[in-house]
């Protein structure tokens, strides 16, 4: 997705980033839900990046499920296993 690549080069995107490398499903669920809470709590936060890593794909499915359950708008960049999320 071309517009995602442009945004990924903008350093402002990486101020609100969650890296799930090495987390198991339970830990990742907690980390993502906590990040969602903070993301929703601050008006100045309008973008969020979640990096899942390659792994087995379980974290990607988990994050996608949580994003859909919480009605977030997002893009997924397959090349770097990363979700780019916007406010609801």
MMTF fields as JSON, N, C-alpha, C and O atoms, coordinates in Angstrom:
{
  "mmtfVersion": "1.0.0",
  "mmtfProducer": "UNKNOWN",
  "numBonds": 351,
  "numAtoms": 352,
  "numGroups": 88,
  "numChains": 1,
  "numModels": 1,
  "chainsPerModel": [1],
  "groupsPerChain": [88],
  "chainIdList": ["A"],
  "bondAtomList": [4, 2, 8, 6, 12, 10, 16, 14, 20, 18, 24, 22, 28, 26, 32, 30, 36, 34, 40, 38, 44, 42, 48, 46, 52, 50, 56, 54, 60, 58, 64, 62, 68, 66, 72, 70, 76, 74, 80, 78, 84, 82, 88, 86, 92, 90, 96, 94, 100, 98, 104, 102, 108, 106, 112, 110, 116, 114, 120, 118, 124, 122, 128, 126, 132, 130, 136, 134, 140, 138, 144, 142, 148, 146, 152, 150, 156, 154, 160, 158, 164, 162, 168, 166, 172, 170, 176, 174, 180, 178, 184, 182, 188, 186, 192, 190, 196, 194, 200, 198, 204, 202, 208, 206, 212, 210, 216, 214, 220, 218, 224, 222, 228, 226, 232, 230, 236, 234, 240, 238, 244, 242, 248, 246, 252, 250, 256, 254, 260, 258, 264, 262, 268, 266, 272, 270, 276, 274, 280, 278, 284, 282, 288, 286, 292, 290, 296, 294, 300, 298, 304, 302, 308, 306, 312, 310, 316, 314, 320, 318, 324, 322, 328, 326, 332, 330, 336, 334, 340, 338, 344, 342, 348, 346],
  "bondOrderList": [1, 1, 1, 1, 1, 1, 1, 1, 1, 1, 1, 1, 1, 1, 1, 1, 1, 1, 1, 1, 1, 1, 1, 1, 1, 1, 1, 1, 1, 1, 1, 1, 1, 1, 1, 1, 1, 1, 1, 1, 1, 1, 1, 1, 1, 1, 1, 1, 1, 1, 1, 1, 1, 1, 1, 1, 1, 1, 1, 1, 1, 1, 1, 1, 1, 1, 1, 1, 1, 1, 1, 1, 1, 1, 1, 1, 1, 1, 1, 1, 1, 1, 1, 1, 1, 1, 1],
  "groupList": [{"groupName": "UNK", "atomNameList": ["N", "CA", "C", "O"], "elementList": ["N", "C", "C", "O"], "formalChargeList": [0, 0, 0, 0], "bondAtomList": [1, 0, 2, 1, 3, 2], "bondOrderList": [1, 1, 2], "singleLetterCode": "X", "chemCompType": "L-PEPTIDE LINKING"}],
  "groupTypeList": [0, 0, 0, 0, 0, 0, 0, 0, 0, 0, 0, 0, 0, 0, 0, 0, 0, 0, 0, 0, 0, 0, 0, 0, 0, 0, 0, 0, 0, 0, 0, 0, 0, 0, 0, 0, 0, 0, 0, 0, 0, 0, 0, 0, 0, 0, 0, 0, 0, 0, 0, 0, 0, 0, 0, 0, 0, 0, 0, 0, 0, 0, 0, 0, 0, 0, 0, 0, 0, 0, 0, 0, 0, 0, 0, 0, 0, 0, 0, 0, 0, 0, 0, 0, 0, 0, 0, 0],
  "groupIdList": [1, 2, 3, 4, 5, 6, 7, 8, 9, 10, 11, 12, 13, 14, 15, 16, 17, 18, 19, 20, 21, 22, 23, 24, 25, 26, 27, 28, 29, 30, 31, 32, 33, 34, 35, 36, 37, 38, 39, 40, 41, 42, 43, 44, 45, 46, 47, 48, 49, 50, 51, 52, 53, 54, 55, 56, 57, 58, 59, 60, 61, 62, 63, 64, 65, 66, 67, 68, 69, 70, 71, 72, 73, 74, 75, 76, 77, 78, 79, 80, 81, 82, 83, 84, 85, 86, 87, 88],
  "secStructList": [7, 2, 2, 2, 2, 2, 2, 2, 6, 1, 4, 4, 4, 4, 4, 1, 3, 3, 3, 7, 6, 6, 7, 7, 2, 2, 2, 2, 2, 2, 2, 2, 2, 2, 2, 2, 2, 2, 2, 2, 2, 7, 6, 6, 7, 7, 3, 3, 3, 3, 3, 7, 7, 1, 1, 1, 1, 2, 2, 2, 2, 2, 2, 2, 2, 2, 2, 2, 2, 6, 6, 7, 3, 3, 3, 3, 3, 6, 6, 6, 6, 3, 3, 3, 3, 3, 7, 7],
  "xCoordList": [0.855, 0.0, 0.899, 1.654, 0.82, 1.754, 1.643, 2.665, 0.418, 0.289, 0.808, 1.232, 0.779, 1.316, 2.831, 3.413, 3.47, 4.923, 5.36, 6.362, 4.631, 4.964, 4.821, 5.68, 3.761, 3.554, 4.604, 5.031, 5.023, 6.009, 7.338, 8.107, 7.617, 8.85, 8.762, 9.78, 7.582, 7.378, 7.672, 6.98, 8.672, 9.087, 7.977, 8.005, 7.01, 5.921, 5.178, 4.641, 5.134, 4.452, 5.069, 4.37, 6.345, 7.025, 7.023, 7.589, 6.402, 6.251, 5.243, 5.314, 4.327, 3.301, 3.367, 2.551, 4.356, 4.64, 4.662, 5.163, 4.109, 4.134, 4.781, 4.316, 5.836, 6.547, 6.24, 6.566, 5.618, 5.196, 6.183, 5.88, 7.352, 8.347, 8.609, 8.888, 8.518, 8.843, 7.713, 7.867, 6.583, 5.461, 4.628, 4.445, 4.126, 3.188, 1.788, 1.612, 0.809, -0.55, -1.134, -1.72, -0.988, -1.541, -0.886, -1.574, 0.427, 1.155, 0.813, 0.597, 0.763, 0.453, -0.956, -1.172, -1.906, -3.278, -3.295, -3.901, -2.638, -2.563, -1.876, -2.345, -0.771, -0.026, -0.873, -0.9, -1.564, -2.377, -3.551, -3.812, -4.256, -5.409, -4.978, -5.682, -3.844, -3.324, -2.961, -3.212, -2.371, -2.009, -3.267, -3.295, -4.299, -5.572, -6.142, -6.63, -6.079, -6.606, -5.879, -6.515, -4.553, -3.78, -4.04, -4.144, -4.143, -4.401, -5.734, -5.827, -6.757, -8.078, -8.14, -8.968, -7.287, -7.345, -6.754, -7.124, -5.848, -5.157, -5.602, -5.479, -6.121, -6.609, -5.498, -5.739, -4.279, -3.18, -2.651, -1.899, -3.019, -2.609, -3.637, -4.787, -3.237, -4.187, -3.683, -4.363, -2.476, -1.89, -1.162, -0.584, -1.206, -0.568, 0.037, -0.558, 1.21, 1.887, 2.076, 2.575, 1.678, 1.908, 2.696, 2.242, 3.879, 4.75, 4.572, 4.763, 4.208, 3.972, 5.165, 5.382, 5.919, 6.994, 6.453, 5.242, 7.347, 6.969, 6.395, 5.226, 7.153, 6.696, 5.763, 5.903, 4.81, 3.856, 2.62, 1.83, 2.463, 1.281, 0.198, -0.803, 0.388, -0.629, -0.821, -1.949, 0.269, 0.145, -0.563, -1.32, -0.319, -0.996, -2.498, -3.281, -2.894, -4.329, -4.935, -6.055, -4.195, -4.674, -4.899, -5.963, -3.9, -4.007, -5.154, -5.928, -5.263, -6.35, -7.712, -8.625, -7.855, -9.107, -9.418, -10.548, -8.432, -8.638, -8.961, -9.791, -8.31, -8.609, -10.056, -10.758, -10.489, -11.859, -12.883, -13.913, -12.609, -13.525, -13.671, -14.715, -12.624, -12.636, -12.885, -12.754, -13.243, -13.655, -12.605, -12.941, -11.341, -10.294, -10.161, -10.442, -9.728, -9.358, -7.872, -7.087, -7.492, -6.083, -5.7, -6.548, -4.41, -3.788, -2.753, -2.223, -2.479, -1.453, -0.397, -0.721, 0.857, 1.975, 2.648, 3.349, 2.436, 2.946, 4.474, 5.058, 5.116, 6.582, 7.281, 8.373, 6.662, 7.311, 6.42, 6.706, 5.344, 4.464, 3.979, 4.043, 3.495, 3.149, 1.744, 1.336, 1.005, -0.306, -0.157, 0.55, -0.832, -0.893, -2.345, -3.242, -2.578, -3.926, -4.255, -3.403, -5.532, -6.048, -7.178, -7.767, -7.482, -8.606, -9.889, -10.035, -10.811, -12.11, -12.899, -14.021],
  "yCoordList": [-1.167, 0.0, 1.228, 1.45, 2.006, 3.107, 4.175, 4.641, 4.573, 5.637, 5.214, 6.06, 3.921, 3.438, 3.573, 3.971, 3.247, 3.363, 4.81, 5.059, 5.756, 7.161, 7.522, 8.21, 7.075, 7.383, 6.698, 7.257, 5.511, 4.789, 5.531, 5.381, 6.324, 7.096, 8.356, 9.005, 8.711, 9.889, 9.497, 8.643, 10.095, 9.7, 9.863, 9.19, 10.733, 10.923, 9.614, 9.388, 8.762, 7.472, 6.607, 5.835, 6.729, 5.822, 6.312, 5.651, 7.451, 7.908, 7.051, 6.953, 6.443, 5.617, 4.229, 3.883, 3.456, 2.165, 1.064, 1.253, -0.082, -1.258, -2.397, -2.764, -2.944, -4.055, -5.33, -5.433, -6.297, -7.532, -8.681, -9.81, -8.423, -9.484, -10.203, -9.57, -11.509, -12.322, -12.503, -13.244, -11.843, -11.965, -13.203, -13.536, -13.879, -14.969, -14.365, -13.16, -15.185, -14.696, -13.961, -12.891, -14.508, -13.868, -12.514, -11.526, -12.472, -11.222, -10.211, -9.035, -10.658, -9.756, -9.176, -7.998, -9.993, -9.504, -8.382, -7.336, -8.595, -7.578, -6.315, -5.206, -6.477, -5.328, -4.515, -3.286, -5.199, -4.505, -3.792, -2.629, -4.457, -3.824, -2.626, -1.617, -2.723, -1.58, -0.428, 0.735, -0.756, 0.278, 0.932, 2.146, 0.142, 0.705, 1.685, 2.755, 1.316, 2.185, 3.537, 4.59, 3.497, 4.735, 5.518, 6.744, 4.818, 5.442, 6.183, 7.302, 5.573, 6.19, 7.303, 8.206, 7.248, 8.191, 9.563, 10.559, 9.623, 10.875, 11.424, 10.762, 12.643, 13.283, 13.545, 13.522, 13.795, 14.115, 12.886, 13.026, 11.702, 10.471, 10.141, 9.838, 10.196, 9.852, 8.744, 8.347, 8.246, 7.178, 6.2, 6.586, 4.936, 3.887, 2.861, 2.524, 2.375, 1.341, 0.122, 0.242, -1.049, -2.297, -3.237, -3.601, -3.619, -4.532, -5.927, -6.135, -6.875, -8.247, -9.161, -10.093, -8.918, -9.827, -10.989, -11.169, -11.754, -12.84, -14.031, -14.364, -14.658, -15.776, -16.759, -17.042, -17.276, -18.266, -17.615, -18.278, -16.317, -15.616, -15.466, -14.787, -16.098, -16.037, -14.613, -14.204, -13.854, -12.481, -11.587, -10.691, -11.83, -11.055, -11.287, -10.338, -12.54, -12.856, -12.263, -11.751, -12.331, -11.768, -10.261, -9.759, -9.546, -8.089, -7.721, -6.81, -8.409, -8.12, -8.338, -7.534, -9.398, -9.671, -8.548, -8.063, -8.143, -7.084, -5.744, -4.985, -5.46, -4.227, -4.224, -3.22, -5.341, -5.433, -5.374, -4.713, -6.054, -6.04, -4.642, -4.308, -3.823, -2.477, -1.394, -0.204, -1.813, -0.911, 0.122, 1.274, -0.281, 0.624, 0.562, -0.465, 1.678, 1.711, 1.369, 1.868, 0.529, 0.143, -0.345, -0.725, -0.324, -0.955, -1.924, -1.748, -2.943, -3.918, -3.949, -4.087, -3.823, -3.858, -5.223, -5.508, -6.054, -7.42, -7.475, -8.381, -6.523, -6.552, -6.435, -6.975, -5.733, -5.578, -6.04, -5.747, -6.764, -7.373, -6.34, -6.555, -5.218, -4.077, -3.576, -3.485, -3.25, -2.622, -1.12, -0.682, -0.335, 1.127, 1.456, 1.159, 2.07, 2.225, 3.701, 4.503, 4.042, 5.395, 5.353, 4.301, 6.51, 6.607, 6.142, 6.186, 5.699, 5.201, 6.306, 6.078],
  "zCoordList": [0.0, 0.0, 0.0, 0.947, -1.036, -1.22, -0.132, 0.372, 0.24, 1.235, 2.606, 3.393, 2.897, 4.168, 4.173, 5.182, 3.064, 3.003, 3.212, 3.881, 2.657, 2.866, 4.332, 4.884, 4.969, 6.379, 7.241, 8.251, 6.865, 7.661, 7.691, 8.641, 6.671, 6.639, 7.486, 7.728, 7.936, 8.769, 10.219, 10.772, 10.835, 12.18, 13.218, 14.249, 12.973, 13.92, 14.135, 15.22, 13.149, 13.279, 14.363, 15.02, 14.549, 15.462, 16.905, 17.776, 17.176, 18.553, 19.305, 20.53, 18.609, 19.237, 18.587, 17.734, 19.014, 18.386, 19.442, 20.551, 19.075, 19.937, 19.16, 18.081, 19.703, 19.069, 19.843, 21.025, 19.186, 19.835, 19.659, 20.047, 19.083, 18.899, 20.22, 21.238, 20.19, 21.352, 22.353, 23.324, 22.138, 23.079, 22.738, 21.567, 23.776, 23.516, 23.368, 23.544, 23.051, 22.779, 23.991, 23.83, 25.183, 26.38, 26.643, 26.904, 26.574, 26.798, 25.706, 25.997, 24.463, 23.347, 23.478, 23.193, 23.903, 24.091, 25.113, 24.883, 26.229, 27.277, 26.775, 27.034, 26.06, 25.543, 24.569, 24.64, 23.663, 22.658, 23.313, 23.004, 24.2, 24.852, 25.697, 25.735, 26.368, 27.121, 26.19, 26.505, 25.049, 24.079, 23.506, 23.303, 23.247, 22.769, 23.794, 23.431, 25.066, 26.12, 26.108, 26.147, 26.055, 26.002, 24.733, 24.762, 23.628, 22.328, 22.347, 21.842, 22.92, 22.989, 24.039, 23.928, 25.039, 26.158, 25.831, 26.453, 24.87, 24.575, 23.232, 22.202, 23.258, 22.039, 21.032, 19.825, 21.517, 20.61, 19.88, 18.915, 20.311, 19.628, 18.559, 18.878, 17.295, 16.241, 15.329, 14.383, 15.622, 14.826, 15.747, 16.763, 15.366, 16.153, 15.202, 14.178, 15.545, 14.759, 15.653, 16.772, 15.162, 15.886, 14.976, 13.891, 15.439, 14.7, 15.283, 16.481, 14.436, 14.892, 14.666, 15.44, 13.65, 13.283, 12.465, 12.338, 11.926, 11.016, 11.769, 11.577, 12.589, 13.427, 12.742, 11.552, 13.505, 12.989, 12.371, 11.699, 12.602, 12.106, 13.162, 12.933, 14.322, 15.378, 15.896, 16.169, 16.035, 16.528, 15.511, 15.885, 14.251, 13.202, 13.277, 13.236, 13.384, 13.497, 14.759, 14.734, 15.866, 17.123, 17.001, 17.361, 16.496, 16.381, 15.435, 15.728, 14.325, 13.386, 14.051, 13.862, 14.815, 15.524, 16.522, 16.577, 17.297, 18.28, 17.618, 18.118, 16.502, 15.765, 15.273, 15.396, 14.723, 14.217, 15.35, 15.22, 16.447, 17.593, 18.184, 18.744, 18.06, 18.617, 17.57, 17.854, 16.366, 15.267, 14.876, 14.602, 14.848, 14.39, 12.876, 12.257, 12.286, 10.871, 10.814, 11.62, 9.874, 9.813, 8.433, 7.625, 8.184, 7.023, 7.566, 8.664, 6.777, 7.154, 6.069, 4.89, 6.455, 5.523, 5.62, 6.591, 4.624, 4.624, 4.631, 5.225, 3.982, 3.877, 5.224, 5.403, 6.177, 7.476, 8.638, 9.799, 8.317, 9.33, 10.346, 11.556, 9.824, 10.657, 10.357, 9.199, 11.425, 11.307, 11.526, 12.433, 10.684, 10.82, 11.141, 10.352, 12.3, 12.848, 13.04, 13.421, 12.762, 12.969, 13.958, 14.207, 14.524, 15.473, 14.813, 13.591, 15.645, 15.187, 14.52, 14.068]
}
